[in-house]
XYZ file of C-alpha atoms in Angstrom:
467
model
C 99.761 90.197 153.348
C 99.669 93.591 154.700
C 102.130 95.486 156.851
C 100.455 94.537 160.290
C 100.807 90.697 159.185
C 104.284 91.203 157.969
C 105.397 93.199 161.267
C 104.009 90.305 163.263
C 105.720 87.762 161.403
C 109.056 89.732 161.425
C 108.812 90.074 165.449
C 107.685 86.369 165.675
C 110.729 85.335 163.458
C 113.321 87.419 165.600
C 111.929 86.489 168.750
C 111.838 82.635 168.054
C 115.682 82.826 167.514
C 116.278 85.339 170.572
C 114.132 83.213 172.886
C 116.258 80.039 172.598
C 119.771 81.661 173.424
C 118.628 82.951 176.775
C 116.923 79.813 177.645
C 119.787 77.824 177.081
C 122.168 80.482 179.118
C 119.539 80.385 181.927
C 119.944 76.511 181.933
C 123.662 76.041 181.419
C 124.525 78.862 184.035
C 122.917 76.838 186.605
C 124.282 73.672 185.468
C 127.757 75.373 185.391
C 127.135 76.228 189.287
C 126.155 72.738 190.125
C 129.271 71.439 188.489
C 131.699 74.012 190.083
C 130.267 73.654 193.487
C 130.469 69.725 193.260
C 134.428 70.169 192.020
C 134.973 72.355 195.076
C 133.203 70.202 197.339
C 134.648 66.960 196.156
C 137.780 67.805 194.509
C 137.011 65.379 191.712
C 138.916 66.600 188.348
C 136.070 65.275 186.271
C 133.329 67.967 187.431
C 136.042 70.636 186.645
C 136.450 69.189 183.272
C 132.905 69.178 182.159
C 132.505 72.736 183.888
C 135.213 73.616 181.026
C 133.598 71.747 178.226
C 129.964 73.350 179.074
C 131.429 76.603 179.458
C 132.233 76.942 175.718
C 128.616 76.322 174.493
C 127.325 78.532 177.416
C 129.570 81.683 176.036
C 128.413 80.923 172.547
C 124.600 81.105 173.602
C 125.111 83.820 175.745
C 126.706 86.046 172.775
C 123.981 85.003 170.401
C 121.251 85.987 172.953
C 122.717 89.379 173.392
C 123.195 90.198 169.895
C 119.676 88.956 169.014
C 118.004 90.940 172.104
C 119.599 93.927 170.829
C 117.434 93.536 167.636
C 114.641 92.818 169.634
C 114.980 96.278 171.448
C 115.014 98.318 168.423
C 111.750 96.772 166.832
C 109.717 98.446 169.432
C 110.600 101.629 167.980
C 110.665 100.802 164.419
C 107.659 98.412 163.879
C 105.824 99.190 166.944
C 105.750 102.809 167.634
C 102.063 102.696 168.614
C 102.628 100.265 171.400
C 105.699 102.158 172.398
C 103.717 105.376 172.775
C 100.761 103.634 174.540
C 102.769 101.224 176.859
C 106.182 102.975 177.127
C 105.986 104.226 180.367
C 105.384 100.956 181.746
C 107.562 98.390 179.589
C 110.448 101.239 179.080
C 111.075 100.945 182.562
C 110.739 97.219 183.289
C 113.361 96.790 180.151
C 115.632 99.171 181.881
C 115.594 97.406 185.379
C 116.487 94.437 183.391
C 119.570 96.144 181.982
C 120.625 97.640 185.248
C 120.272 94.721 187.368
C 120.797 91.603 185.255
C 122.805 92.884 181.959
C 125.437 94.952 184.083
C 125.739 92.115 186.639
C 126.339 89.524 184.042
C 128.967 91.779 182.070
C 130.829 92.452 185.212
C 131.364 88.902 186.231
C 131.223 87.001 182.842
C 135.046 87.904 182.272
C 136.141 86.530 185.391
C 133.611 83.185 184.766
C 135.157 82.893 181.617
C 138.857 83.473 181.877
C 139.441 83.869 185.408
C 139.623 80.046 186.375
C 143.526 80.154 187.244
C 143.688 83.937 187.747
C 141.566 84.467 190.682
C 140.971 82.152 193.843
C 138.369 79.313 193.308
C 136.102 81.367 195.733
C 135.887 84.424 193.913
C 135.337 82.321 190.632
C 132.549 80.200 192.015
C 131.268 83.562 193.258
C 131.297 84.870 189.623
C 129.710 81.783 188.144
C 126.731 82.084 190.874
C 126.551 85.856 190.065
C 126.223 85.117 186.176
C 123.476 82.288 187.186
C 121.684 84.866 189.206
C 121.778 87.527 186.351
C 120.330 85.165 183.962
C 117.377 84.710 186.180
C 117.100 88.182 187.036
C 116.671 88.861 183.504
C 114.038 86.589 183.014
C 112.163 87.876 185.809
C 111.891 91.379 184.404
C 111.309 90.310 180.772
C 108.549 88.019 181.948
C 107.342 90.856 184.255
C 106.980 93.059 181.289
C 105.277 90.615 178.840
C 103.086 89.211 181.520
C 101.656 92.691 182.110
C 100.931 92.739 178.331
C 98.775 89.533 179.202
C 97.045 90.463 182.415
C 97.509 94.445 182.917
C 97.115 95.966 186.149
C 98.377 98.751 188.313
C 98.177 101.479 185.639
C 95.810 104.298 184.679
C 94.915 105.445 181.169
C 95.882 109.103 180.741
C 95.536 110.927 177.640
C 95.385 107.692 175.778
C 98.579 106.260 177.359
C 98.914 103.664 180.194
C 100.681 105.088 183.147
C 101.906 103.209 186.341
C 100.358 103.967 189.389
C 101.288 100.986 191.345
C 104.659 99.404 190.080
C 104.103 96.409 192.504
C 100.942 95.716 191.090
C 102.331 96.066 187.652
C 105.087 93.592 188.298
C 103.305 91.133 190.248
C 100.373 91.161 187.772
C 97.994 88.076 188.051
C 99.840 85.892 185.349
C 103.410 86.937 186.351
C 104.245 83.998 188.836
C 102.736 81.087 186.813
C 104.371 82.594 183.420
C 107.872 83.153 185.125
C 108.071 79.758 186.777
C 106.929 77.824 183.729
C 109.664 79.539 181.705
C 112.490 78.846 183.961
C 111.594 75.277 184.195
C 111.210 74.967 180.540
C 114.620 76.512 180.258
C 116.221 73.581 182.684
C 114.198 71.004 180.816
C 115.624 72.398 177.594
C 118.951 72.225 178.857
C 118.751 68.898 180.336
C 117.884 67.511 177.204
C 120.650 69.122 175.457
C 123.038 67.725 177.857
C 121.496 64.314 177.721
C 121.195 64.390 174.099
C 124.858 65.252 173.786
C 125.781 62.541 176.285
C 123.846 59.981 174.240
C 125.483 60.773 171.072
C 129.007 60.049 172.449
C 127.771 56.757 173.901
C 126.301 55.727 170.689
C 129.587 56.375 168.928
C 131.225 54.167 171.475
C 132.793 56.991 173.488
C 131.900 55.522 176.839
C 133.940 57.597 179.353
C 133.104 58.452 182.905
C 132.394 62.020 182.167
C 130.053 61.099 179.607
C 128.123 59.113 181.885
C 128.103 61.678 184.504
C 126.607 64.232 181.846
C 123.738 61.720 181.202
C 123.158 60.781 184.853
C 122.927 64.365 185.875
C 120.702 65.175 182.754
C 118.311 62.453 183.548
C 118.016 63.444 187.156
C 117.132 66.975 186.186
C 114.556 65.734 183.464
C 113.076 63.175 186.338
C 112.613 66.173 188.787
C 111.647 69.043 186.317
C 109.259 67.239 183.649
C 106.515 66.302 186.271
C 106.975 69.569 188.097
C 106.455 71.272 184.628
C 103.044 69.528 184.296
C 101.938 70.938 187.706
C 102.743 74.307 186.649
C 101.176 74.135 183.249
C 97.834 72.983 184.954
C 98.126 76.013 187.358
C 99.077 78.300 184.333
C 95.993 76.899 182.639
C 93.826 77.988 185.598
C 94.973 81.329 185.612
C 94.389 81.713 181.838
C 90.942 80.411 182.144
C 90.186 83.233 184.655
C 91.794 85.998 182.824
C 92.079 85.212 179.359
C 89.233 82.835 178.742
C 89.235 83.311 174.956
C 92.706 82.008 174.881
C 91.470 78.853 176.480
C 88.863 78.530 174.378
C 90.779 78.763 171.359
C 93.630 76.549 172.590
C 90.925 73.917 173.444
C 88.836 74.301 170.087
C 85.704 74.804 172.208
C 83.180 76.516 170.087
C 79.857 75.899 171.542
C 78.632 75.819 175.026
C 77.827 72.404 176.665
C 74.463 71.764 178.395
C 74.782 72.294 182.145
C 75.827 68.938 183.820
C 77.289 67.454 180.766
C 80.648 68.599 181.018
C 83.304 69.566 178.503
C 85.124 66.769 176.252
C 88.603 66.981 175.656
C 89.699 67.210 172.059
C 92.646 65.335 171.526
C 92.758 65.970 167.687
C 90.966 67.982 165.237
C 90.993 71.183 162.906
C 89.290 74.235 164.166
C 87.668 76.182 161.234
C 87.727 79.787 162.174
C 84.971 80.302 159.288
C 82.768 77.711 160.010
C 83.066 78.250 163.978
C 83.603 74.687 164.520
C 86.354 72.194 165.137
C 86.286 69.554 162.339
C 87.326 65.717 162.477
C 87.712 65.958 166.145
C 88.826 62.968 168.325
C 87.226 63.713 171.668
C 87.031 62.264 175.181
C 83.843 63.070 177.088
C 84.035 65.389 180.433
C 87.982 64.780 180.445
C 88.129 68.676 179.631
C 85.971 69.667 182.609
C 88.183 67.380 184.555
C 91.801 68.805 183.622
C 90.347 72.468 182.838
C 88.272 73.150 186.029
C 89.235 70.291 188.232
C 85.367 69.423 188.293
C 83.383 66.557 186.635
C 81.019 68.942 184.937
C 82.768 72.125 184.965
C 82.244 74.681 182.417
C 84.497 76.842 180.350
C 83.714 79.903 177.960
C 82.863 78.773 174.368
C 84.653 80.620 171.815
C 81.510 81.836 169.822
C 80.526 83.668 172.933
C 83.180 86.146 171.917
C 82.911 88.672 169.197
C 84.442 87.326 165.910
C 86.919 90.128 166.032
C 88.180 89.209 169.655
C 88.964 85.502 168.939
C 92.388 84.289 168.663
C 93.244 82.168 165.669
C 92.392 78.554 167.135
C 93.842 76.837 164.029
C 97.121 77.571 165.003
C 97.322 77.715 168.657
C 95.320 74.498 168.931
C 98.022 72.713 167.358
C 101.116 74.592 169.053
C 99.514 73.733 172.577
C 99.172 70.246 171.477
C 102.729 70.083 170.225
C 103.869 71.593 173.768
C 101.949 69.135 175.824
C 102.770 66.240 173.465
C 106.398 67.146 173.834
C 106.386 67.417 177.612
C 104.535 64.050 177.823
C 107.536 62.576 176.014
C 109.857 64.320 178.319
C 108.072 62.586 181.313
C 108.132 59.073 179.615
C 111.703 59.439 179.055
C 112.640 60.397 182.354
C 110.745 57.585 184.027
C 112.348 55.304 181.433
C 115.662 56.236 182.371
C 114.992 56.113 186.042
C 113.834 52.478 185.118
C 117.209 51.956 183.332
C 119.246 53.331 185.944
C 117.534 51.108 188.498
C 118.454 48.176 186.128
C 121.860 49.044 185.631
C 121.460 49.671 182.085
C 121.182 53.544 181.762
C 124.396 53.978 179.605
C 124.185 50.762 177.289
C 120.462 50.652 176.380
C 120.840 51.694 172.744
C 116.990 52.195 172.171
C 116.971 54.794 175.193
C 120.145 56.414 173.791
C 118.734 56.982 170.535
C 115.567 58.409 171.783
C 117.592 60.445 174.171
C 119.496 61.880 171.205
C 116.371 62.319 169.164
C 114.558 64.428 171.932
C 117.692 66.680 172.647
C 116.001 69.484 170.717
C 112.404 68.982 171.902
C 112.660 71.387 175.120
C 113.654 74.149 172.742
C 110.637 73.103 170.410
C 108.388 72.830 173.152
C 109.350 76.165 174.415
C 108.673 77.985 171.034
C 105.318 75.928 170.700
C 104.420 77.362 174.228
C 105.619 80.595 173.349
C 103.675 80.733 170.276
C 100.668 79.542 171.948
C 101.019 82.382 174.731
C 101.610 85.358 172.066
C 99.096 84.365 169.102
C 96.360 83.340 172.052
C 96.660 87.129 172.988
C 95.216 88.660 169.704
C 94.174 90.740 168.641
C 95.282 92.652 171.589
C 98.908 93.544 172.285
C 97.926 94.731 175.876
C 94.975 92.669 176.621
C 91.778 94.590 176.559
C 93.491 97.691 176.383
C 95.214 98.122 172.949
C 94.771 96.113 169.759
C 97.458 95.088 167.682
C 96.147 97.074 164.659
C 96.673 100.078 166.782
C 100.322 99.421 167.836
C 101.885 98.962 164.493
C 104.124 101.742 162.999
C 102.705 103.438 159.639
C 104.857 101.369 157.213
C 104.086 100.265 153.820
C 103.678 96.710 152.731
C 107.161 96.743 150.874
C 109.251 98.373 153.521
C 108.201 95.882 156.168
C 108.489 92.806 153.533
C 112.184 94.048 152.610
C 113.172 94.390 156.207
C 111.686 90.864 156.983
C 113.593 89.359 153.806
C 116.603 91.233 155.218
C 116.310 89.638 158.611
C 115.707 86.159 157.649
C 118.856 86.332 155.277
C 121.043 87.682 157.801
C 119.795 85.707 160.859
C 120.090 82.385 158.809
C 123.726 83.401 158.143
C 124.346 84.715 161.349
C 122.978 82.417 163.703
C 123.351 79.302 161.444
C 127.055 79.641 161.880
C 126.897 80.421 165.716
C 124.754 77.304 165.954
C 127.069 75.147 163.704
C 129.841 76.345 165.750
C 128.174 75.383 168.914
C 127.197 71.830 167.668
C 130.833 71.280 166.975
C 131.810 72.082 170.310
C 129.384 69.766 171.724
C 130.562 66.927 169.215
C 134.117 67.388 170.352
C 133.010 65.896 174.032
C 134.675 66.590 177.283
C 138.385 66.267 177.553
C 139.490 62.918 179.166
C 141.793 62.980 182.318
C 145.537 63.303 180.981
C 144.844 64.835 177.868
C 146.748 68.156 176.797
C 144.249 70.775 177.589
C 145.776 72.993 174.931
C 147.097 76.556 175.345
C 143.687 78.556 175.005
C 139.980 78.453 175.249
C 137.705 80.195 177.598
C 138.256 79.060 180.856
C 141.011 76.422 180.414
C 143.987 75.657 182.726
C 146.295 76.862 180.189
C 144.598 80.142 179.172
C 147.631 81.965 177.743
C 148.529 85.267 179.507
C 149.464 86.781 176.235
C 148.507 86.189 172.627
C 152.285 84.841 171.796
C 151.986 82.340 174.595
C 149.452 80.495 172.771
C 152.398 79.314 170.396
C 153.895 75.882 171.053
C 157.246 75.834 172.284
C 159.937 74.348 170.533
C 163.451 73.456 171.897
C 166.511 73.145 169.534
C 169.419 71.424 170.580
C 172.822 73.218 170.268
């Protein structure tokens, strides 16, 4: 392995951790808005209890997302100095806008959201929850604007070998931005719905059948039923956009090496093994013409073949062929789970069907896994470009030795597994505890709990002794 490949692995490793936590904070923040709105509208204490329960995992995910995001920002300067010099005039302001409009907004209201439930009026607290949720969406908007510009750059000039913005609206609203932003936000909602549903299924399988647990499962399945089919539509639109602006990526995703005769249509390769050296997809199982129907919405439409691109401009089809199929396969399972849950709801067996509950539990990490698979498809599919068509990844890396990058990569792996492993374990413990049932003593502490102590000493249990 050379320094370039190690630097790419390091960035991929760190972003794989980072992207999971913001996705959960996006979904959980919106879920908390819904729960608090239902509590204020109906007055039912159960919604407040669920709010308090999910506020803790949200806080853990938010904290780990901030920590991992800081590391990501530093890597642009340490490992990708060439990219910073070339595109810093565009990506730098976009990331600064994210800090100014989203991070400061979240930081200003997060404390009220976490600890102000009994210290401010319900209206102000609900406003704080809404602002934090809005901040997560604004943050995603700026991050996706920056990354989408790297995929489909426009609104710039090249001056002295550097990309200089000339039209900020064109930079932000580049051709792939709307599809990537909507796809990412819905993916975050799907991942959160599956985690919430999996948590409820875990408790129901352990005979912890409680109205609050049933409410969690019901809300999760409604969200899954709404978002999973929507994500399929957004994915189709995103695919059409990719065909137009990044045809080499689409050809690699489909393992399509050779042009098909006019009028014959492109087959859909379900499974196979793309061989980059032999320039063919081995052991393929395909359905005639279905590729044309899905990719071009016509019976005999054509897509560019991977062999029509120079070898040094082809993405690694062996990898993204399978990451794409993992994402699509998990998406189809989500749709199936949502339809199954809807059928069981109509039959009155949603909360008691153990096969369904086991599947819901098994699918709880599927949203996060699909999100990672989709991200790998997007980023690896852009190669060998770091800014598509403008700068190659090999020209963007910092001049480090293989040993230097290898040492920092090993250090990152050790620290990340320790820190984020502990954080994830703690988050799972919170989920395993389950929401407090009505009438239980809520305890003296914890973010957002009714008896959050005013002073540290107040957390001690009072003991009264007779004279």
